[in-house]
Coordinates of C-alpha atoms in Angstrom, one line a residue:
M1 CA 19.2 -35.8 -9.8
S2 CA 17.2 -37.0 -6.5
G3 CA 19.4 -34.1 -5.1
F4 CA 17.9 -31.4 -7.5
V5 CA 14.3 -32.7 -6.7
I6 CA 15.0 -32.3 -3.0
F7 CA 16.6 -29.2 -3.3
F8 CA 14.0 -27.9 -5.7
I9 CA 10.9 -28.9 -3.1
G10 CA 12.9 -27.1 -0.1
L11 CA 12.6 -24.0 -2.2
M12 CA 9.0 -24.4 -2.7
L13 CA 8.3 -25.2 1.2
L14 CA 10.1 -22.2 2.0
Q15 CA 8.4 -19.9 -0.5
S16 CA 5.3 -21.3 1.1
V17 CA 6.3 -20.5 4.2
L18 CA 7.8 -17.7 3.8
S19 CA 4.3 -16.4 1.9
V20 CA 2.3 -17.2 4.8
A21 CA 4.4 -15.4 7.1
Q22 CA 3.8 -12.1 4.9
V23 CA 0.1 -12.8 4.9
K24 CA -0.2 -12.9 8.5
Q25 CA 2.3 -9.5 8.7
Y26 CA 0.0 -7.9 6.1
Q27 CA -3.3 -9.0 8.3
S28 CA -1.7 -7.8 11.2
F29 CA -1.0 -4.3 10.4
I30 CA -4.6 -4.2 8.3
K31 CA -6.2 -5.0 11.8
K32 CA -3.8 -2.3 13.8
V33 CA -4.8 0.7 11.9
T34 CA -8.5 -0.3 11.5
T35 CA -8.9 -0.9 15.2
E36 CA -7.2 2.4 15.8
Q37 CA -9.7 4.2 13.5
A38 CA -12.9 2.2 14.6
G39 CA -15.6 4.9 15.8
T40 CA -14.2 7.5 13.6
D41 CA -15.2 9.0 10.5
Y42 CA -12.2 8.4 8.7
D43 CA -11.8 6.0 5.6
F44 CA -8.9 3.3 5.1
Y45 CA -8.0 3.0 1.5
T46 CA -5.2 0.4 0.5
E47 CA -3.3 0.4 -3.3
V48 CA -0.9 -1.3 -4.9
V49 CA 1.5 0.0 -7.4
K50 CA 3.7 -2.1 -9.7
G51 CA 7.3 -1.0 -11.0
R52 CA 9.7 -2.9 -12.8
V53 CA 11.3 -4.9 -10.1
M54 CA 9.6 -3.9 -6.9
R55 CA 6.0 -3.1 -5.9
T56 CA 4.7 -0.7 -3.3
V57 CA 1.4 -0.9 -1.4
V58 CA 0.6 2.3 0.2
A59 CA -2.3 2.0 3.0
V60 CA -3.8 5.8 4.1
V61 CA -6.4 6.9 6.3
V62 CA -8.1 9.9 5.2
D63 CA -11.0 12.2 6.4
K64 CA -14.6 12.5 4.7
D65 CA -13.0 15.4 2.7
G66 CA -9.8 14.1 1.5
K67 CA -7.4 15.2 3.5
V68 CA -4.3 12.5 4.8
I69 CA -4.4 11.6 8.4
Q70 CA -1.8 8.7 8.3
C71 CA -0.1 7.4 5.3
Y72 CA 1.8 4.1 5.5
C73 CA 4.1 2.9 2.7
C74 CA 6.0 -0.9 2.2
S75 CA 8.2 -1.1 -0.5
G76 CA 10.5 -3.9 -1.8
M77 CA 11.0 -7.2 -3.1
T78 CA 11.1 -9.4 -0.6
V79 CA 8.3 -11.0 2.5
F80 CA 10.4 -8.9 5.0
A81 CA 9.3 -5.5 3.9
K82 CA 7.2 -3.8 6.6
F83 CA 4.8 -0.8 6.7
K84 CA 6.6 2.1 7.6
E85 CA 5.0 5.7 8.3
D86 CA 5.5 8.4 5.9
S87 CA 4.5 11.9 8.0
S88 CA 5.2 13.7 4.8
Y89 CA 2.0 13.4 3.4
Q90 CA -0.1 14.0 6.2
G91 CA -2.8 17.2 6.0
K92 CA -2.4 17.1 2.3
H93 CA -5.4 16.2 -0.1
L94 CA -5.8 13.5 -2.1
E95 CA -6.7 15.7 -5.1
E96 CA -3.4 17.3 -5.3
F97 CA -2.1 13.9 -6.1
Y98 CA -5.0 13.5 -9.0
S99 CA -4.4 16.9 -10.8
K100 CA -0.7 16.8 -10.2
K101 CA -0.9 13.2 -12.2
V102 CA -3.2 15.1 -14.7
Q103 CA -0.2 18.1 -15.2
E104 CA 3.0 15.8 -14.9
S105 CA 4.0 12.3 -16.0
Q106 CA 6.4 11.2 -13.4
L107 CA 5.2 10.7 -9.9
S108 CA 6.7 8.8 -7.1
K109 CA 5.0 5.5 -6.3
I110 CA 3.5 6.6 -3.4
E111 CA 1.8 9.8 -5.1
E112 CA 0.6 7.5 -8.1
A113 CA -1.0 5.1 -5.3
L114 CA -2.7 8.1 -3.4
S115 CA -3.6 9.5 -7.2
K116 CA -5.6 6.3 -7.5
I117 CA -7.0 6.1 -4.4
Y118 CA -8.6 9.4 -4.8
S119 CA -9.8 8.5 -8.6
R120 CA -11.4 5.2 -6.9
K121 CA -12.8 7.8 -3.9
L122 CA -14.7 9.5 -7.0
E123 CA -15.8 6.4 -8.5
A124 CA -17.7 5.3 -5.3
I125 CA -18.9 8.8 -4.7
T126 CA -20.6 8.8 -8.5

């Protein structure tokens, strides 16, 4: 019985250490992007889209017109998932994803996050 308790405590400690590492990695990524964009007229947004098993975190830099300048995606179940730049969304407007969501029922996780960012941006204006 005591072996089980020690094993359980070890798992809890490991989870705590890995959670702290994940938070530090997220903070360093956010700091890197915000310092790169400091002094520009660009806005920076993040959004989390939850799936059944995995989550997708999208970080996007947009200009005042809502055009995507940079788009980063972090998707996975573990603490080892890292942000990766997705250049396929560069140059597109957030409004495209919002109107696509209204017309279609199925969007990719990244498109769903970009749509949510656009609606959040609209709420900030009104």
